PDB file of C-alpha atoms in Angstrom:
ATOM      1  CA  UNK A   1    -189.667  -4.698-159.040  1.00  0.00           C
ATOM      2  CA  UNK A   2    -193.213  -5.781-158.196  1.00  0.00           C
ATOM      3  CA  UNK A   3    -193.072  -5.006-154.683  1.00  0.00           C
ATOM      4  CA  UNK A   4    -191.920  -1.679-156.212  1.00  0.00           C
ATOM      5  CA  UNK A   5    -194.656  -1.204-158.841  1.00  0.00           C
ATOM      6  CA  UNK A   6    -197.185  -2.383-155.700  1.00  0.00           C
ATOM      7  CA  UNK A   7    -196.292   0.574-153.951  1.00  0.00           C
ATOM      8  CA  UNK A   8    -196.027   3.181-156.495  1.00  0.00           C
ATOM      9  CA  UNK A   9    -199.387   1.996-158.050  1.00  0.00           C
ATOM     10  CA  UNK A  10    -201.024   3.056-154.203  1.00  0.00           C
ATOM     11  CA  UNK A  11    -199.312   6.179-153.640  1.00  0.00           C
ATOM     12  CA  UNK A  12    -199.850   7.438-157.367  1.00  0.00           C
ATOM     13  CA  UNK A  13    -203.561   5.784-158.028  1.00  0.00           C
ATOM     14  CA  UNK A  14    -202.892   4.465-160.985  1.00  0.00           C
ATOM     15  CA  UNK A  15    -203.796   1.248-162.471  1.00  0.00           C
ATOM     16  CA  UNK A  16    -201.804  -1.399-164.186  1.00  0.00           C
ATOM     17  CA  UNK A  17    -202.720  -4.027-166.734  1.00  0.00           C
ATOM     18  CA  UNK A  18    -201.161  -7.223-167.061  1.00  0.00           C
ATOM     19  CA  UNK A  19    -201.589  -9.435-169.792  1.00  0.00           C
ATOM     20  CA  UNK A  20    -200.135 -13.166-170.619  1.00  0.00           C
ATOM     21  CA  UNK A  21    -197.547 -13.682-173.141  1.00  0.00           C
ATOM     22  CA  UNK A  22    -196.981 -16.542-174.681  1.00  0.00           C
ATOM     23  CA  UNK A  23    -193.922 -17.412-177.303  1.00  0.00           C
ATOM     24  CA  UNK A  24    -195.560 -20.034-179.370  1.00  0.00           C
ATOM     25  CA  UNK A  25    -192.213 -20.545-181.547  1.00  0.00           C
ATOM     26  CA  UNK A  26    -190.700 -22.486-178.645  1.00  0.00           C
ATOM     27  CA  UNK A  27    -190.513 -25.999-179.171  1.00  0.00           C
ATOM     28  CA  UNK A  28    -189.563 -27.907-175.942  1.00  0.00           C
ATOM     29  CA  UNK A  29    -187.953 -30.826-177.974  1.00  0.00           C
ATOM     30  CA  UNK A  30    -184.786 -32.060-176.495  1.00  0.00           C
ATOM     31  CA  UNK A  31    -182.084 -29.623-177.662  1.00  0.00           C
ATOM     32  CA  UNK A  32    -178.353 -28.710-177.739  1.00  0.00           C
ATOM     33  CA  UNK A  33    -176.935 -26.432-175.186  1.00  0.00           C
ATOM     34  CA  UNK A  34    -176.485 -24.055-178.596  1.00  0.00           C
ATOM     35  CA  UNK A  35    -180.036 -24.056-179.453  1.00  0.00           C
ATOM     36  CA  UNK A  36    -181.432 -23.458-176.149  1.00  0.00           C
ATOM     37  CA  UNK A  37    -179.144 -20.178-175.649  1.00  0.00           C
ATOM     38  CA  UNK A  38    -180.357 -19.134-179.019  1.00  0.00           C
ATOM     39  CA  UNK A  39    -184.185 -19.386-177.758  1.00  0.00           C
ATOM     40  CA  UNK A  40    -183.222 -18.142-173.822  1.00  0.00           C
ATOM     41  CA  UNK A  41    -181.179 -14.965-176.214  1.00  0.00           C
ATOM     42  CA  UNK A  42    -184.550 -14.439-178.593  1.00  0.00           C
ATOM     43  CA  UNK A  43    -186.689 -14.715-175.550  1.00  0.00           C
ATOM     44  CA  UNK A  44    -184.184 -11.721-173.699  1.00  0.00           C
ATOM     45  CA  UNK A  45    -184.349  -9.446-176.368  1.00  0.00           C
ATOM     46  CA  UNK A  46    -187.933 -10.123-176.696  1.00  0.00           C
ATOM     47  CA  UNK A  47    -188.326  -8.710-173.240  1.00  0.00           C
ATOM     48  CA  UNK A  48    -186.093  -5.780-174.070  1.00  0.00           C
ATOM     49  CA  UNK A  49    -188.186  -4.603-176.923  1.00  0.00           C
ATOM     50  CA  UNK A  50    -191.326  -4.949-174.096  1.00  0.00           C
ATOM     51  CA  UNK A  51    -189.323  -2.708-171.442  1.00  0.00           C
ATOM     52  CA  UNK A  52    -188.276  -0.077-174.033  1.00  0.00           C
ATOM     53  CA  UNK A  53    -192.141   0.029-175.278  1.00  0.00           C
ATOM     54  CA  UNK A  54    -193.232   0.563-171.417  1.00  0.00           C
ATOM     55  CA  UNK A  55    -190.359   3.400-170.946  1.00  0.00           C
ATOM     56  CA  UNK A  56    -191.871   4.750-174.010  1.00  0.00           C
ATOM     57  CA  UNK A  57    -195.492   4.640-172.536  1.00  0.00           C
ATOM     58  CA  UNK A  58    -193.948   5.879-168.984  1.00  0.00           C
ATOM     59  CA  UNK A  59    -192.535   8.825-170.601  1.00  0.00           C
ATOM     60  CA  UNK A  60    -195.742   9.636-173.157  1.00  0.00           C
ATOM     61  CA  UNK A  61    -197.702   9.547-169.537  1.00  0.00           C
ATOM     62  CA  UNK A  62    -194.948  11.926-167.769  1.00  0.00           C
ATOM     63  CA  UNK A  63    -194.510   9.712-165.555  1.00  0.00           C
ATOM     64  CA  UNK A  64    -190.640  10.424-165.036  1.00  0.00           C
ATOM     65  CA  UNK A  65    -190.132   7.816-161.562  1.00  0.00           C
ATOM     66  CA  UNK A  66    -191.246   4.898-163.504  1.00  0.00           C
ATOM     67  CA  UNK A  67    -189.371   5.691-166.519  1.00  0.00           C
ATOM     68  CA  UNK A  68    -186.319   5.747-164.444  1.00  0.00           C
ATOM     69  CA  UNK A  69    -187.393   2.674-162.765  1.00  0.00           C
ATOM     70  CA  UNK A  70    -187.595   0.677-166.023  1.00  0.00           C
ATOM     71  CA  UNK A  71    -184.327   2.073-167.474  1.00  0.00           C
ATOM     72  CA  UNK A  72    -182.662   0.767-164.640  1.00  0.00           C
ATOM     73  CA  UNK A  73    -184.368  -2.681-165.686  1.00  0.00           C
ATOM     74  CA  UNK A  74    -182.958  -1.977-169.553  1.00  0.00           C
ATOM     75  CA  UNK A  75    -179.337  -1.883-168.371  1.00  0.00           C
ATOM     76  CA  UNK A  76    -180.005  -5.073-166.826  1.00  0.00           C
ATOM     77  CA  UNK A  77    -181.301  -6.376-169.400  1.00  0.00           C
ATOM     78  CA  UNK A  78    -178.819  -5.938-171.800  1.00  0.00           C
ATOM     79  CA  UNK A  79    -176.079  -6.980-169.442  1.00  0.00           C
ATOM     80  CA  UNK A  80    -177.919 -10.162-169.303  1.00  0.00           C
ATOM     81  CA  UNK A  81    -178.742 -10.717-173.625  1.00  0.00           C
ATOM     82  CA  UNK A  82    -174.879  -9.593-173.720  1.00  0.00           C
ATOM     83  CA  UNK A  83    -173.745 -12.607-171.466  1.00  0.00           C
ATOM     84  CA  UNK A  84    -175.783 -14.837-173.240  1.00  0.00           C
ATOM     85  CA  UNK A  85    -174.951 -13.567-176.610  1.00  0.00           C
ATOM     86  CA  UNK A  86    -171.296 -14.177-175.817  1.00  0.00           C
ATOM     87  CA  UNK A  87    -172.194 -17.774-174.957  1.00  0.00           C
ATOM     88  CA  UNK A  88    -173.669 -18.424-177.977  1.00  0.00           C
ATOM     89  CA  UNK A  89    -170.730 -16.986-179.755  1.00  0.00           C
ATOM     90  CA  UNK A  90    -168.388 -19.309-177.526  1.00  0.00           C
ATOM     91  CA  UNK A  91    -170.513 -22.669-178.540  1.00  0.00           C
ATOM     92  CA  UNK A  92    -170.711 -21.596-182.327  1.00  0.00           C
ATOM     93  CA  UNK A  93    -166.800 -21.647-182.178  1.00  0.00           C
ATOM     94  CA  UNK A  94    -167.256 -25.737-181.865  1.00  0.00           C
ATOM     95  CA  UNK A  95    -167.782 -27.663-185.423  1.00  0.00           C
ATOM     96  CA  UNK A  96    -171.076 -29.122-185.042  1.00  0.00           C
ATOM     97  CA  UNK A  97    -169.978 -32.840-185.559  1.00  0.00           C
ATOM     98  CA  UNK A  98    -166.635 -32.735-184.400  1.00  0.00           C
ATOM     99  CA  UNK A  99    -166.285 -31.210-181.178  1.00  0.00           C
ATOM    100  CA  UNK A 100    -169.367 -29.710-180.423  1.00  0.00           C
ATOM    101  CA  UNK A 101    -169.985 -31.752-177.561  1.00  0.00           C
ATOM    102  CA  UNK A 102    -166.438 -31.671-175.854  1.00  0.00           C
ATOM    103  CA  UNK A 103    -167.051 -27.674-176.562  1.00  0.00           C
ATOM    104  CA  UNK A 104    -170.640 -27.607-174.592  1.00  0.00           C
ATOM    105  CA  UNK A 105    -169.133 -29.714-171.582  1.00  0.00           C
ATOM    106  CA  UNK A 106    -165.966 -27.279-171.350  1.00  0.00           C
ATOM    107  CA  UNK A 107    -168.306 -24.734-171.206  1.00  0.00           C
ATOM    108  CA  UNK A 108    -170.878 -25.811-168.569  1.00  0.00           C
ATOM    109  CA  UNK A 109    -167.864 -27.193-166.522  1.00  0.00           C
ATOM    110  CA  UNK A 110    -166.607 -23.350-166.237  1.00  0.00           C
ATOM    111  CA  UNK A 111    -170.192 -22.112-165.663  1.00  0.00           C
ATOM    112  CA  UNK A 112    -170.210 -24.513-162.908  1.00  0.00           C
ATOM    113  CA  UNK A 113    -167.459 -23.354-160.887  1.00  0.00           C
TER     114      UNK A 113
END
């Protein structure tokens, strides 16, 4: 996409601004497989909300290419927060002090294939 976004910026003259965002909630303590799906799942959806808010800007600017561009993006997107939603939903299945951790390495075995 930025090889994409390169190009269109030259051919349409516009200009882009970038700016750095930072998720100060995330707290890189060791953590369970469960709780670091939970933060990569917040983070996802985080970046969701951000491509919906630039679709919205794309189409306030009638700027219908780049629009399309970033709903082609979205779809990703949510195939991606649905994967890892599912995850989550598989690892909350395990009783946290019982067999959580047999749960997490059945999991990450099948990931691994």
């Amino acid at each position: 996409m930025c090889n994409y976004h390169s190009q269109s910026q030259k051919s349409t003259g516009k200009k882009s601004y970038a700016k750095n965002v930072k998720d100060d909630s995330i707290n890189w303590r060791p953590i369970s497989g469960l709780t670091g799906l939970e933060e990569a799942l917040t983070l996802e959806k985080f970046v969701n909300r951000e491509l919906i808010s630039l679709a919205g800007q794309a189409k306030f600017h009638r700027d219908p290419h780049a629009k399309l561009v970033i709903e082609a993006e979205m779809e990703h997107q949510v195939d991606i927060i649905k994967e890892i939603a599912d995850l989550v939903t598989r690892l909350r299945q395990y009783p946290p002090n019982k067999d959580y951790e047999l749960g997490e390495y059945l999991l990450d075995r099948e990931l691994s294939k």
